[in-house]
Amino acid sequence: MNELFVSDVMADQEDSLRAMQNCFRSQFSMEEVECEDIEASRRTSSVDEDSIYLACTLSRSYDLGDSDLHHTPVIKMGWLDKTPPQGSLIFQKRWVMLDAQCLRYFQNEKEVYSKRIIAIRFVTEVLNVGEQKFEVVTRNRTFLFRAENNTVREEWVSVLKETIQQRRSSMEMSLMNSLISKQGYLEMNGLRSKVYVVICADRVFLYGNAEEHSQGVGITYIEMNVGTVKSTDKRSFNLTTFYRTFSFLAESAQQRDQWVEALQDCVSRSLSSDVVAQKIWAVEANQRCADCGAPHPDWASVNLCVVLCKCCAGVHRGLGQSVSKVRSLRMDEKVWTDNLIQVFLLGNNRVNLFWAANTPPSEALQPSSDSEKRQRFVSAKYCQGKYRRYHALFGQQEALNKALCSTVQTDDVLETLSLVFCGADVNCYTGDPELPSPVSVAQHYGQILQVEFLTHNHNTDLPGSRAGNHTLLEAALPVSHTGYLFKTASSIRPVTECKAKGDFSRRWCSLNQGNFSYYESEKSSSQSGGMKMSDVLCLLVNPPGKHGYAHSFELYHDSGRVYLFGEDSSDKVKGWIKAIAKALVPSAAEDLVCWPFARVGRLSYTEGQSHHSPLLGWFSLGGSRLLLLLHGADRVENIDLRKIKELSMEQEAGAGAGAVVLVDGGRSLRVEGDRRPDFQGWLSGLQQGSGRGDGPLDQQQLTDTDVPVIVDRCMSYITQHGLKSEGIYRRSGVNSKIAALLFFLRHDARQVRLNEGERQVDDVANVLKRFLREVGEGVFNGHQASLPWLHTTTVSEMSERVSQYQALLHSLPRVNRATLGAVINHLYCVQCFADENQMNMHNLAIVFGPTLFQMDGTDNSAGQVVEDLIQNYQDIFNVDAEQFQRQLDMISHVIKAQKEHTEEGSPSPLTICGVYLERKEEGSELLVQISQEVSAEELVCKVLRRRNIPPQQGDYWSCFLVDNSQEIERPLHYQERALTIYFSLGKDCHLVVKKNCYMEAILTYIGRVDVSRNGLIKFCEEKGQRGKGTFSRRLCVLSGLSLRLYKDVKSSQPERECQIHALKVYCGIKRKLQPPSCWGMTVVCEKAVRDIQQWYLCCESKNELIEWLATFMSLQHDGDLWPAASRLDS
């Protein structure tokens, strides 16, 4: 009876509904009109709905309960019959799913998108009605379902009631509306009527209209963790998932940009975790931004202890890491240790009792406040401390420090915060040498939250003290520029894919008074968007043709968004780049933008040993050039990235995290990522600019003399180990080993060390030949440029031929000229040993002619050119006569030493050993030929004699093993075999002969005390790749046969122990570990081949270091540290 009544009531609507169904048929189907009201009292209010069917099915391999498809776990699912459509008495079978948020039903179990969705928070009751049936009642609607039997019906009813009850009592219900980031009508491809779209948290909900949204009854929702968003036309955009593409049309291009931006934010939220956020939001005060009061803040300043909304977090980031260290509650999960989370459970309200105690109502920030007011307020609150509650001891530095040392012994973190941000020194000396800092005091008393807070504020700029970086943020002279550009929707990620012209919208752009704005057109009075140039981190110039418009550039904003602009006119884009660059950099850094750079911007960095206080610098990168203006500098520096000593990455979890370490000469520069979207671009640019093994000569890693490192490494190895190898450069090596070595050298030649025993001479020789044959454009800069060299061989007069070679040499690019000179110099050295290696000038020319000219060997003129170059090396390359004579003397010395050993009948083969005098400098290596029996003392004598340096009384010349990577050195004992040490050198190690400044004091100390020592010393053991350690005091006992380390003087068992004979003691500790003093030792304990430990011991004075070194050395060598009658003295 009821069903017939509903059919009669709806009969007059049948035609119109069928027409609508036809409209949907291509992509959608009409859901049956539902008979919802059964009770007679509700017949008059019963309204059947139409539902859009979003056709999309999964293969059988997918499980609809899979959490990858549904963020919210499914509570119950199964088949149910649903109220019949118009004019039918037959229930239709539907696949129904229930989770904590909604009840959905689908066409079948393979469908991804539902036909109808009912929000659980709008369900008022669930009722049993008749056999096997039950009703789901909302405020305005009633839905009727029928189960297979009464038992199944009771299961559904019970689960639904329990879910409804839990939902009502949860916090989430009260916050649901605050999670909505955008809502409104959009046209959907294939439909005549608009749909109402709501972006809520990490989902997009589709409703028939706004009324349905208010009633909690919709069509479906889309999980955005599988979604991507892309603009397709002036007003349209696509939302693409794994299962289908939704095409929408907005009312205007501006509206389209807003929707795209909101949807991209939604994608980001869906890919992040709520675990940390939920823990911190457990404190009610943390559910509102500490600055503006906006709901659901998901950012925080970990050193200021405040939870922030996205808008305020963007302003905080602009203050810099030295003021506010901003981290995401969702995306920076690894930062949030349990201790840090506990600190934030103090709550925004309690922390604001300090930060915002004196905020006038007229200056208070609101969620709707504009960016300018937000900037003023946040700066006043945290940079100036304008609204803080002043501590009673404010202005009394000594009293503040004393109070801090006392407070950290308690659990009162709020008092500590008040003291620190009113001037107490986090790094002050406590007066106790055992517990010298507030952090060590807090650790001693077990106050882990105090330690956490102090650690994050180790180098925070105090309110009112921040003026250091302001000059670096001041722009140059005011710049004005206007014109049309084409712009895409902003993104939260770097733009990696090619953007077609359809992705861009035409905008009138204006740069004036440090503000960059864009409008719908030149006549528009209200801007579509804009930014302050002071908030722009980086300007990137894209290579031509990267996007649909031929020329484009990108702006990286402090908020994390990326803006892409383009134009087909090269002149227009160049004008904009010039104007924006001048408005971006300070006047002192104007040189950074007066050249064809690829990117320019500001970066945080540390220099040398300091890793705690990042400074702000301006950097400009293009090709292999890096220009930089560092903090406090008065001029721009120019670095050739091809010649730097090291470029390495320190990676942390999260995009844009970590740092890149650049070592140039004696300076180490650590550029920090700060989790910025442009950091990967900087890193990639630095890596590309530092040299590519697959590029031409001028794009290789270079030595200071402009020779590719690959060439220099190979020739140095042959000079040391292969000058007497018969048939050198003519014999073939092992192809697989040659290919592998060349691969590693091309990847990063600086990190490859060629050690004898590990590499065969013939393999290295063939690597050099293969590289020179395959390098782009070759040594002679291309085939056309090489032809004049070949034609020169037709000149009969040698003097005229030499003149032509000189002219051609000067016409070569600088790197090609230096490389050719180095190769010919090396070949000259090789032919000096022709009696042993059988490679005279002619034989070398036969090999290297086709190699250098990259020919097949059929043209004999190539070999003739190389033979001429070797024969006339000094004249053609204008080699200094004195320099050339030194080189010939060195070769003569090696030949003479070899001959002497042959006459003596010495069974020991001679090896050329590379040693430096005083310090390692490019081109200063001395090649000394020694046997296996030569001691370190004898090696020192040879080096000093070669350089005509007579030892003076009291000079303790020693041979040192220097490890550049570890920043340590070890004086060899005078009896150690030099060649054994030389063969064991790592890729970053070398030998240096210099005076031992500690030896006299060591001998004096050993002569007057017993050979044993114990005492407190600062100890660290490196852990992890980044190598940051913590130095703590240990009792060190060095006596008898072992070194023992105890946790404290009361300990009976040592923490660490190693036999004296297994120790190697080096002077120095690498700076990355941040040792507390410069008087350190690195102790390498070799217990077994695969059990090598490295300990770091730091002394408080030079005398203490000498005493420990003396004890170590005396125990290892039974007091015999220096020869009684030194050969040096004779």
Short mmCIF file of N, CA and C in Angstrom, two decimals, residues 315-402:
data_model
loop_
_atom_site.label_atom_id
_atom_site.label_comp_id
_atom_site.label_asym_id
_atom_site.label_seq_id
_atom_site.Cartn_x
_atom_site.Cartn_y
_atom_site.Cartn_z
N VAL A 315 54.44 33.58 8.09
CA VAL A 315 55.10 34.79 8.59
C VAL A 315 56.27 34.41 9.49
N HIS A 316 56.07 33.40 10.33
CA HIS A 316 57.16 32.93 11.20
C HIS A 316 58.36 32.48 10.41
N ARG A 317 58.11 31.78 9.29
CA ARG A 317 59.23 31.32 8.46
C ARG A 317 60.03 32.50 7.94
N GLY A 318 59.34 33.60 7.65
CA GLY A 318 60.01 34.78 7.16
C GLY A 318 60.92 35.43 8.19
N LEU A 319 60.68 35.15 9.47
CA LEU A 319 61.54 35.70 10.51
C LEU A 319 62.90 35.03 10.53
N GLY A 320 62.98 33.83 9.96
CA GLY A 320 64.25 33.11 9.92
C GLY A 320 64.36 32.10 11.04
N GLN A 321 65.23 31.09 10.82
CA GLN A 321 65.42 30.00 11.79
C GLN A 321 65.98 30.50 13.11
N SER A 322 66.68 31.63 13.08
CA SER A 322 67.28 32.12 14.32
C SER A 322 66.23 32.73 15.25
N VAL A 323 65.04 33.00 14.73
CA VAL A 323 63.95 33.54 15.56
C VAL A 323 62.89 32.47 15.81
N SER A 324 62.41 31.84 14.74
CA SER A 324 61.33 30.87 14.87
C SER A 324 61.60 29.65 13.98
N LYS A 325 61.68 28.49 14.60
CA LYS A 325 61.92 27.24 13.87
C LYS A 325 60.59 26.56 13.61
N VAL A 326 60.07 26.77 12.41
CA VAL A 326 58.72 26.32 12.08
C VAL A 326 58.76 24.88 11.56
N ARG A 327 57.88 24.05 12.10
CA ARG A 327 57.75 22.67 11.65
C ARG A 327 56.26 22.31 11.54
N SER A 328 55.97 21.39 10.63
CA SER A 328 54.59 20.95 10.40
C SER A 328 54.23 19.82 11.36
N LEU A 329 53.01 19.89 11.91
CA LEU A 329 52.53 18.79 12.75
C LEU A 329 52.24 17.55 11.92
N ARG A 330 51.99 17.74 10.63
CA ARG A 330 51.59 16.62 9.77
C ARG A 330 52.76 16.05 8.98
N MET A 331 53.61 16.90 8.42
CA MET A 331 54.62 16.43 7.48
C MET A 331 56.00 16.21 8.10
N ASP A 332 56.27 16.82 9.25
CA ASP A 332 57.59 16.67 9.87
C ASP A 332 57.53 15.72 11.06
N GLU A 333 56.96 14.55 10.82
CA GLU A 333 56.67 13.64 11.92
C GLU A 333 57.92 13.23 12.68
N LYS A 334 59.05 13.07 11.98
CA LYS A 334 60.27 12.61 12.64
C LYS A 334 60.85 13.64 13.59
N VAL A 335 60.52 14.91 13.37
CA VAL A 335 61.01 15.96 14.27
C VAL A 335 60.36 15.84 15.64
N TRP A 336 59.13 15.33 15.63
CA TRP A 336 58.31 15.36 16.85
C TRP A 336 58.60 14.14 17.73
N THR A 337 59.64 14.29 18.56
CA THR A 337 59.93 13.26 19.54
C THR A 337 58.89 13.32 20.66
N ASP A 338 58.84 12.28 21.45
CA ASP A 338 57.88 12.25 22.57
C ASP A 338 58.14 13.41 23.53
N ASN A 339 59.40 13.74 23.73
CA ASN A 339 59.74 14.83 24.65
C ASN A 339 59.25 16.17 24.11
N LEU A 340 59.42 16.40 22.80
CA LEU A 340 58.97 17.67 22.21
C LEU A 340 57.45 17.78 22.28
N ILE A 341 56.76 16.70 22.02
CA ILE A 341 55.29 16.71 22.12
C ILE A 341 54.87 17.04 23.54
N GLN A 342 55.57 16.48 24.54
CA GLN A 342 55.24 16.78 25.93
C GLN A 342 55.42 18.26 26.25
N VAL A 343 56.46 18.89 25.67
CA VAL A 343 56.65 20.33 25.87
C VAL A 343 55.44 21.10 25.37
N PHE A 344 54.89 20.69 24.21
CA PHE A 344 53.77 21.42 23.62
C PHE A 344 52.44 21.14 24.33
N LEU A 345 52.42 20.16 25.20
CA LEU A 345 51.19 19.93 25.97
C LEU A 345 51.00 20.99 27.06
N LEU A 346 51.98 21.90 27.18
CA LEU A 346 51.77 23.08 28.03
C LEU A 346 50.55 23.87 27.54
N GLY A 347 50.38 23.92 26.22
CA GLY A 347 49.21 24.58 25.64
C GLY A 347 49.47 26.03 25.26
N ASN A 348 48.82 26.45 24.17
CA ASN A 348 48.97 27.84 23.70
C ASN A 348 48.55 28.86 24.74
N ASN A 349 47.52 28.52 25.50
CA ASN A 349 47.02 29.51 26.48
C ASN A 349 48.05 29.81 27.55
N ARG A 350 48.73 28.79 28.05
CA ARG A 350 49.72 29.01 29.11
C ARG A 350 50.97 29.70 28.55
N VAL A 351 51.40 29.30 27.34
CA VAL A 351 52.57 29.92 26.73
C VAL A 351 52.29 31.38 26.40
N ASN A 352 51.05 31.67 25.99
CA ASN A 352 50.69 33.06 25.68
C ASN A 352 50.56 33.93 26.93
N LEU A 353 50.53 33.32 28.11
CA LEU A 353 50.59 34.12 29.34
C LEU A 353 51.91 34.87 29.41
N PHE A 354 52.91 34.35 28.71
CA PHE A 354 54.18 35.07 28.60
C PHE A 354 54.21 35.92 27.34
N TRP A 355 54.00 35.28 26.15
CA TRP A 355 54.19 35.99 24.89
C TRP A 355 53.16 37.09 24.64
N ALA A 356 51.93 36.88 25.07
CA ALA A 356 50.85 37.83 24.73
C ALA A 356 50.20 38.44 25.97
N ALA A 357 50.95 38.54 27.05
CA ALA A 357 50.37 39.02 28.31
C ALA A 357 49.89 40.46 28.21
N ASN A 358 50.51 41.28 27.36
CA ASN A 358 50.19 42.71 27.30
C ASN A 358 49.72 43.13 25.91
N THR A 359 48.94 42.26 25.26
CA THR A 359 48.45 42.58 23.92
C THR A 359 47.22 43.49 23.99
N PRO A 360 47.27 44.71 23.44
CA PRO A 360 46.09 45.58 23.42
C PRO A 360 45.01 44.97 22.50
N PRO A 361 43.76 45.03 22.86
CA PRO A 361 42.70 44.49 22.01
C PRO A 361 42.73 45.06 20.59
N SER A 362 43.14 46.32 20.46
CA SER A 362 43.15 46.95 19.13
C SER A 362 44.23 46.35 18.22
N GLU A 363 45.24 45.74 18.82
CA GLU A 363 46.33 45.16 18.02
C GLU A 363 46.21 43.65 17.87
N ALA A 364 45.24 43.05 18.55
CA ALA A 364 45.10 41.59 18.51
C ALA A 364 44.81 41.12 17.09
N LEU A 365 45.32 39.97 16.76
CA LEU A 365 45.18 39.39 15.43
C LEU A 365 43.93 38.53 15.36
N GLN A 366 43.28 38.54 14.20
CA GLN A 366 42.09 37.71 13.95
C GLN A 366 42.39 36.75 12.80
N PRO A 367 41.65 35.64 12.70
CA PRO A 367 41.87 34.72 11.57
C PRO A 367 41.70 35.39 10.21
N SER A 368 40.88 36.44 10.17
CA SER A 368 40.61 37.12 8.90
C SER A 368 41.58 38.28 8.63
N SER A 369 42.52 38.53 9.52
CA SER A 369 43.45 39.66 9.34
C SER A 369 44.27 39.48 8.07
N ASP A 370 44.56 40.62 7.43
CA ASP A 370 45.33 40.54 6.18
C ASP A 370 46.80 40.27 6.48
N SER A 371 47.56 39.96 5.43
CA SER A 371 48.95 39.54 5.59
C SER A 371 49.82 40.65 6.17
N GLU A 372 49.50 41.90 5.83
CA GLU A 372 50.32 43.01 6.33
C GLU A 372 50.18 43.16 7.83
N LYS A 373 48.94 43.09 8.33
CA LYS A 373 48.73 43.19 9.77
C LYS A 373 49.33 41.99 10.50
N ARG A 374 49.21 40.82 9.86
CA ARG A 374 49.75 39.60 10.45
C ARG A 374 51.28 39.72 10.59
N GLN A 375 51.91 40.27 9.54
CA GLN A 375 53.37 40.46 9.56
C GLN A 375 53.77 41.39 10.70
N ARG A 376 53.07 42.50 10.85
CA ARG A 376 53.40 43.48 11.90
C ARG A 376 53.24 42.86 13.28
N PHE A 377 52.13 42.14 13.47
CA PHE A 377 51.84 41.58 14.80
C PHE A 377 52.87 40.52 15.19
N VAL A 378 53.13 39.59 14.30
CA VAL A 378 54.05 38.49 14.62
C VAL A 378 55.45 39.02 14.87
N SER A 379 55.88 39.99 14.06
CA SER A 379 57.20 40.59 14.26
C SER A 379 57.29 41.30 15.60
N ALA A 380 56.23 42.05 15.94
CA ALA A 380 56.22 42.76 17.22
C ALA A 380 56.21 41.79 18.40
N LYS A 381 55.48 40.69 18.25
CA LYS A 381 55.31 39.73 19.35
C LYS A 381 56.60 38.97 19.64
N TYR A 382 57.27 38.51 18.59
CA TYR A 382 58.41 37.62 18.81
C TYR A 382 59.77 38.27 18.56
N CYS A 383 59.87 39.17 17.57
CA CYS A 383 61.16 39.83 17.32
C CYS A 383 61.43 40.94 18.33
N GLN A 384 60.37 41.70 18.64
CA GLN A 384 60.54 42.82 19.58
C GLN A 384 60.14 42.46 21.00
N GLY A 385 59.37 41.37 21.16
CA GLY A 385 58.88 41.01 22.50
C GLY A 385 57.95 42.06 23.06
N LYS A 386 57.18 42.72 22.19
CA LYS A 386 56.38 43.87 22.58
C LYS A 386 55.30 43.51 23.59
N TYR A 387 54.72 42.32 23.49
CA TYR A 387 53.57 41.97 24.33
C TYR A 387 53.93 41.01 25.47
N ARG A 388 55.19 40.68 25.63
CA ARG A 388 55.58 39.67 26.62
C ARG A 388 55.44 40.17 28.05
N ARG A 389 55.38 39.21 28.94
CA ARG A 389 55.37 39.53 30.38
C ARG A 389 56.82 39.56 30.85
N TYR A 390 57.28 40.74 31.25
CA TYR A 390 58.68 40.89 31.64
C TYR A 390 58.95 40.20 32.97
N HIS A 391 60.05 39.49 33.00
CA HIS A 391 60.46 38.81 34.23
C HIS A 391 60.96 39.83 35.24
N ALA A 392 60.82 39.49 36.50
CA ALA A 392 61.24 40.42 37.55
C ALA A 392 62.74 40.70 37.50
N LEU A 393 63.50 39.78 36.92
CA LEU A 393 64.96 39.96 36.85
C LEU A 393 65.41 40.55 35.53
N PHE A 394 64.48 41.00 34.70
CA PHE A 394 64.82 41.53 33.38
C PHE A 394 65.86 42.64 33.49
N GLY A 395 66.91 42.54 32.65
CA GLY A 395 67.97 43.54 32.65
C GLY A 395 69.12 43.20 33.58
N GLN A 396 68.97 42.18 34.42
CA GLN A 396 70.04 41.77 35.34
C GLN A 396 70.63 40.45 34.83
N GLN A 397 71.61 40.54 33.96
CA GLN A 397 72.11 39.36 33.25
C GLN A 397 72.59 38.27 34.19
N GLU A 398 73.40 38.65 35.16
CA GLU A 398 73.95 37.64 36.07
C GLU A 398 72.86 36.96 36.87
N ALA A 399 71.88 37.73 37.31
CA ALA A 399 70.78 37.15 38.09
C ALA A 399 69.91 36.24 37.22
N LEU A 400 69.68 36.65 35.95
CA LEU A 400 68.90 35.81 35.03
C LEU A 400 69.59 34.47 34.80
N ASN A 401 70.90 34.51 34.57
CA ASN A 401 71.64 33.28 34.33
C ASN A 401 71.60 32.35 35.55
N LYS A 402 71.76 32.95 36.72
CA LYS A 402 71.73 32.16 37.95
C LYS A 402 70.35 31.53 38.17
#
